[in-house]
Short mmCIF file of N, CA and C in Angstrom, two decimals:
data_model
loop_
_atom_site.label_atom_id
_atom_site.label_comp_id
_atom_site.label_asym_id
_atom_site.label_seq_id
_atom_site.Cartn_x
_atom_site.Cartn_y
_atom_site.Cartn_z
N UNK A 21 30.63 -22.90 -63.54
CA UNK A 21 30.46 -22.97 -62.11
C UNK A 21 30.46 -21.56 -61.55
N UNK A 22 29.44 -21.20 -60.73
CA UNK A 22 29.55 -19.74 -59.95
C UNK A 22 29.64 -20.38 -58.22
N UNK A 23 30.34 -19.09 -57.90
CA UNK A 23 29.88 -19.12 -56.22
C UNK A 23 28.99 -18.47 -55.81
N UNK A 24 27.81 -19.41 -55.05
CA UNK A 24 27.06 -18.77 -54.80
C UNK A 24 26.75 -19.18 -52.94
N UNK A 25 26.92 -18.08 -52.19
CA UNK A 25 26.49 -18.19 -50.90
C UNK A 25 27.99 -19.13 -50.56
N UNK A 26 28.92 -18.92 -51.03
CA UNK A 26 30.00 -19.53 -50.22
C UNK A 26 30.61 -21.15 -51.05
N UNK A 27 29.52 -21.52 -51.91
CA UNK A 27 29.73 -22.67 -52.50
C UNK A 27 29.73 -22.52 -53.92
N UNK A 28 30.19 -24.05 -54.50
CA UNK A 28 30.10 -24.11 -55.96
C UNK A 28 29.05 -24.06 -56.58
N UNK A 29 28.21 -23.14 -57.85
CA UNK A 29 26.80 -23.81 -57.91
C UNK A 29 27.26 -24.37 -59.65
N UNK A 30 26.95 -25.16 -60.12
CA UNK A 30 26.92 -26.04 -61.38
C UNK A 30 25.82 -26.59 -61.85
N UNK A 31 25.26 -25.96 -63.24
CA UNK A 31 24.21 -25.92 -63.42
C UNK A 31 24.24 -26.35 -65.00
N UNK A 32 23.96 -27.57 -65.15
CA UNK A 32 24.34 -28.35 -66.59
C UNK A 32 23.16 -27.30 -68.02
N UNK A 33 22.15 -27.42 -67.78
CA UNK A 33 21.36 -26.46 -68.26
C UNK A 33 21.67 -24.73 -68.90
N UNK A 34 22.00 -24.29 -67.71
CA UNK A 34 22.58 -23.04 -67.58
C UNK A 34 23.58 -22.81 -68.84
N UNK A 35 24.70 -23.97 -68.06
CA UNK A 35 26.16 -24.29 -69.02
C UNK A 35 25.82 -24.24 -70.46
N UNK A 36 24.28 -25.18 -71.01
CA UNK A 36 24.72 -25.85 -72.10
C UNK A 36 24.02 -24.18 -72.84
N UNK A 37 23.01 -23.74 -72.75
CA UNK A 37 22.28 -22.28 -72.89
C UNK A 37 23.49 -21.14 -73.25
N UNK A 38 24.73 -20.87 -72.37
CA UNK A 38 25.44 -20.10 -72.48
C UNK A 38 26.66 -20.67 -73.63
N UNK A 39 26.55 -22.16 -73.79
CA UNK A 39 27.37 -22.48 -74.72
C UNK A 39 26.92 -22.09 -76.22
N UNK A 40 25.57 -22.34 -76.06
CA UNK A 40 24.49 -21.74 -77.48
C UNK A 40 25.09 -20.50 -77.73
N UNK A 41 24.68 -19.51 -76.98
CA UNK A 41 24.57 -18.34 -77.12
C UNK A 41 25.49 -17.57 -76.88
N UNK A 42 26.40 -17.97 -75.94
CA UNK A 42 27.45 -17.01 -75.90
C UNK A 42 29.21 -17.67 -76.09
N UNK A 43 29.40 -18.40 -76.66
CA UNK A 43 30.35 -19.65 -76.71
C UNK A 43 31.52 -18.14 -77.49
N UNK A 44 30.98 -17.36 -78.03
CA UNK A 44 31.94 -16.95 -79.52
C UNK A 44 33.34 -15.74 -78.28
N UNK A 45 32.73 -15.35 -77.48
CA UNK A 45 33.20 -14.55 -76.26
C UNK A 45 33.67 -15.06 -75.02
N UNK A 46 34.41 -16.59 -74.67
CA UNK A 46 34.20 -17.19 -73.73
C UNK A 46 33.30 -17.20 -72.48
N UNK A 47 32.34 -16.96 -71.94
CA UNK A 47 31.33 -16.95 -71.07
C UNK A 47 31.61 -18.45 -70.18
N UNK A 48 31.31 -19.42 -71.48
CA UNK A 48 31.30 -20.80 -70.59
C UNK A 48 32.88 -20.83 -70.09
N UNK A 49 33.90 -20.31 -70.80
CA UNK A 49 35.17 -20.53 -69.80
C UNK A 49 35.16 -19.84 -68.77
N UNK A 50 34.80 -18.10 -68.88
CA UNK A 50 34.23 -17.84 -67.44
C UNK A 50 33.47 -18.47 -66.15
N UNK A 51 32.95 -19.27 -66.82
CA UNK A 51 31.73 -19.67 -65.71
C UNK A 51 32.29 -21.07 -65.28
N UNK A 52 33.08 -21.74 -65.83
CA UNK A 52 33.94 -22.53 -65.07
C UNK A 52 35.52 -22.10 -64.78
N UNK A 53 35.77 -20.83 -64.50
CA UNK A 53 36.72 -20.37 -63.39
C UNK A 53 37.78 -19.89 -64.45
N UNK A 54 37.94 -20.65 -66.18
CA UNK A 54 39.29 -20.37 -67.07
C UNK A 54 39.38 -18.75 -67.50
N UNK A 55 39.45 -18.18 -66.45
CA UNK A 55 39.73 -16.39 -67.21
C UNK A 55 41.11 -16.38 -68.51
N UNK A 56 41.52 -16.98 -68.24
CA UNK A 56 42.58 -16.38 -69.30
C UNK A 56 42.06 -16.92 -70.45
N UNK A 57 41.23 -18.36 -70.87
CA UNK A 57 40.85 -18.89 -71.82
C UNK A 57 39.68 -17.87 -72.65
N UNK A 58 38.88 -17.51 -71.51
CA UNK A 58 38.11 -16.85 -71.63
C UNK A 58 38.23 -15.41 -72.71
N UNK A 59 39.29 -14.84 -72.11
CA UNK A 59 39.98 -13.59 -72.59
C UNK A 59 40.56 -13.54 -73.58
N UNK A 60 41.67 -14.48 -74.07
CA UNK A 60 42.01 -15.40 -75.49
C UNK A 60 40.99 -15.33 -76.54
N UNK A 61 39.50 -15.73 -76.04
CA UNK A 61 39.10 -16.40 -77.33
C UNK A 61 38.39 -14.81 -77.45
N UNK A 62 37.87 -13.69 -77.00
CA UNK A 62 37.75 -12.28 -76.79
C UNK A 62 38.59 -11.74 -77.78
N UNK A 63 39.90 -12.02 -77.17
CA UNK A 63 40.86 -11.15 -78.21
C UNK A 63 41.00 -11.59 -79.59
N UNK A 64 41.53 -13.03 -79.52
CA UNK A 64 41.45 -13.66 -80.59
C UNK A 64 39.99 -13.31 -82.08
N UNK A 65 39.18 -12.97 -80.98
CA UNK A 65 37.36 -12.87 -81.94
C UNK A 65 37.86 -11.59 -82.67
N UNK A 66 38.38 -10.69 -82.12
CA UNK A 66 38.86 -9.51 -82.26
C UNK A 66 40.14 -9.31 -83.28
N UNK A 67 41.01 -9.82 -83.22
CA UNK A 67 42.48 -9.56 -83.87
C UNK A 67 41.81 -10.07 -85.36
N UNK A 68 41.10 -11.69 -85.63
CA UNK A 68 40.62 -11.98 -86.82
C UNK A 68 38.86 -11.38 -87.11
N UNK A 69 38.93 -10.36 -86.76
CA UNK A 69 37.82 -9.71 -87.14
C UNK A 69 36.36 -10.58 -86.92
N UNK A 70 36.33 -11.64 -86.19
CA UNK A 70 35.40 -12.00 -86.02
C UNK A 70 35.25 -13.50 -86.32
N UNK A 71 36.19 -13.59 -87.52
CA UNK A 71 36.44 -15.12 -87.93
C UNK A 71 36.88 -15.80 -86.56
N UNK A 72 37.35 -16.26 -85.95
CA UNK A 72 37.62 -17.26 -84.64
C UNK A 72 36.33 -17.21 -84.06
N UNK A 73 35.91 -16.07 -84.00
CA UNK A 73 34.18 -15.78 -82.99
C UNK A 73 33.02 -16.36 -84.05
N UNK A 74 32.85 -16.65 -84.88
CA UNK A 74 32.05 -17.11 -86.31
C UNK A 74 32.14 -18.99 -85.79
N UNK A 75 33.48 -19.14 -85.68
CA UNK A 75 34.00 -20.61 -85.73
C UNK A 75 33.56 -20.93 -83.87
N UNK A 76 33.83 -20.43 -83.05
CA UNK A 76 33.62 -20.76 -81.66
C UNK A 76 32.16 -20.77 -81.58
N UNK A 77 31.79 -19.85 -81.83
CA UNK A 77 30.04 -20.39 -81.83
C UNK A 77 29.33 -21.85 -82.44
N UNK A 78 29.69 -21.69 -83.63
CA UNK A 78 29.41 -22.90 -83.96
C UNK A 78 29.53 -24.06 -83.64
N UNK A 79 31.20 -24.18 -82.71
CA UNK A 79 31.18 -25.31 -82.33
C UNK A 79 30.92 -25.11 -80.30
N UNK A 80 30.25 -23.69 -79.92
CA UNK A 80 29.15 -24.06 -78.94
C UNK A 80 27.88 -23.94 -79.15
N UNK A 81 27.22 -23.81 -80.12
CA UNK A 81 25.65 -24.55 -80.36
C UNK A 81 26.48 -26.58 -80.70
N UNK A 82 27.21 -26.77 -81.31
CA UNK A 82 26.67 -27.95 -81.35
C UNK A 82 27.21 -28.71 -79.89
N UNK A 83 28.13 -28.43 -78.94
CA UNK A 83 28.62 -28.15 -77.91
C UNK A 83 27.22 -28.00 -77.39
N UNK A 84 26.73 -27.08 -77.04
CA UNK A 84 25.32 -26.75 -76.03
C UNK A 84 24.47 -27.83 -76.21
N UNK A 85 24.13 -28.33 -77.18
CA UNK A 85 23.04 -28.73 -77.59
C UNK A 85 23.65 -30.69 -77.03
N UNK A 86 24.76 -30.90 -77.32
CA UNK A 86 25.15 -31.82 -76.48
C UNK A 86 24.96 -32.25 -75.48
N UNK A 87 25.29 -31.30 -74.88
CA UNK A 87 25.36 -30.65 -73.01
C UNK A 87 23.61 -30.90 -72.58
N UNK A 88 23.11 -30.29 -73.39
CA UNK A 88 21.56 -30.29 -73.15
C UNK A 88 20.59 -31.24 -73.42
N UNK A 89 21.40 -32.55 -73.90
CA UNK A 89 20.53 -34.13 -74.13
C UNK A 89 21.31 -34.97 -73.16
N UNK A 90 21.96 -34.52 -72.42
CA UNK A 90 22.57 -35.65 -71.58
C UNK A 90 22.06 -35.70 -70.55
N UNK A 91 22.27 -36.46 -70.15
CA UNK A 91 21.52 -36.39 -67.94
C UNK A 91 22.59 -35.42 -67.51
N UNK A 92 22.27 -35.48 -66.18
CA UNK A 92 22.47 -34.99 -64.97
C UNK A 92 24.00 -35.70 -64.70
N UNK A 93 23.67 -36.98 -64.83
CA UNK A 93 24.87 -37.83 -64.24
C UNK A 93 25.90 -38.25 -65.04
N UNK A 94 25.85 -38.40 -66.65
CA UNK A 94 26.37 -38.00 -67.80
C UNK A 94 27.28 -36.82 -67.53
N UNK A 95 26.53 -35.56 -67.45
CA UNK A 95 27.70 -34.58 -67.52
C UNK A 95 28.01 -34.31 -66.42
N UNK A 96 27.71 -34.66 -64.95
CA UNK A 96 28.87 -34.76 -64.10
C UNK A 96 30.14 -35.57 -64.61
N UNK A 97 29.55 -37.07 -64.54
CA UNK A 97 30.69 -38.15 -64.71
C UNK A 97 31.92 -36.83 -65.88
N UNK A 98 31.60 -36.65 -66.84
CA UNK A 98 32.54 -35.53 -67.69
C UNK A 98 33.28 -34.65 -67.59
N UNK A 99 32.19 -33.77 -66.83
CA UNK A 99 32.32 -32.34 -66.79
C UNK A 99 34.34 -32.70 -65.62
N UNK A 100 34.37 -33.49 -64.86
CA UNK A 100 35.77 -33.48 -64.08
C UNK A 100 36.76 -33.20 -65.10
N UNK A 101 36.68 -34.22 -66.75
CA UNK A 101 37.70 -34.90 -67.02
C UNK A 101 38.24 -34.01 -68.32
N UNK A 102 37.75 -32.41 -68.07
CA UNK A 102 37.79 -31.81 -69.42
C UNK A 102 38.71 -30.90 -69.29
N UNK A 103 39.31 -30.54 -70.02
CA UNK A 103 40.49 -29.79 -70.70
C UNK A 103 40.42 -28.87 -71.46
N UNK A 104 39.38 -28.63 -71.88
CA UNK A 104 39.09 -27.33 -72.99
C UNK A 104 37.97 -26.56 -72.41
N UNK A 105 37.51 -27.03 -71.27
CA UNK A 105 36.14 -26.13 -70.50
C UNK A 105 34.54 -26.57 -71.46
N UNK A 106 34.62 -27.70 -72.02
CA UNK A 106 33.33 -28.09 -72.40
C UNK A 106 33.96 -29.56 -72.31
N UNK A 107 32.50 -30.10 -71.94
CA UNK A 107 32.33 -31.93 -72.18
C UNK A 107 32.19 -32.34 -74.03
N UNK A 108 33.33 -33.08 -74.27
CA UNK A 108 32.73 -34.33 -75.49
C UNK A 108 31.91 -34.89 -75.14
#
């Protein structure tokens, strides 16, 4: 989620793209508001040399690619009920 012009903007597409590609650095926890999660999985990529960042990617391509066959109304109904900053 970003603010844009004063409001929330949420963009399922966007989400599932940055889960592909940038999942290993938190981005998608950035972009739904979790900075500290975000920063965690950063350091974490870092302290194990890359191993945690190897493993987080992987499970945001298959994460993204989720995100990116569902509707519109699918990953709303979800996107409320999540706890780790990505939809099952």
């Amino acid at each position: 989620q970003f603010k844009k012009g004063g409001e929330m903007m949420d963009n399922r597409v966007l989400f599932g793209i940055m889960c592909i590609i940038f999942n290993s650095v938190g981005v998608p926890c950035f972009m739904q508001g979790k900075v500290g999660k975000g920063i965690l999985r950063i350091v974490l990529a870092c302290v194990t040399c890359g191993v945690i960042g190897i493993i987080n990617e992987i499970k945001g391509i298959i994460v993204g690619i989720k995100i990116l066959v569902m509707s519109d109304e699918e990953y709303n109904a979800k996107k409320g009920t999540i706890s780790t900053g990505i939809p099952d």
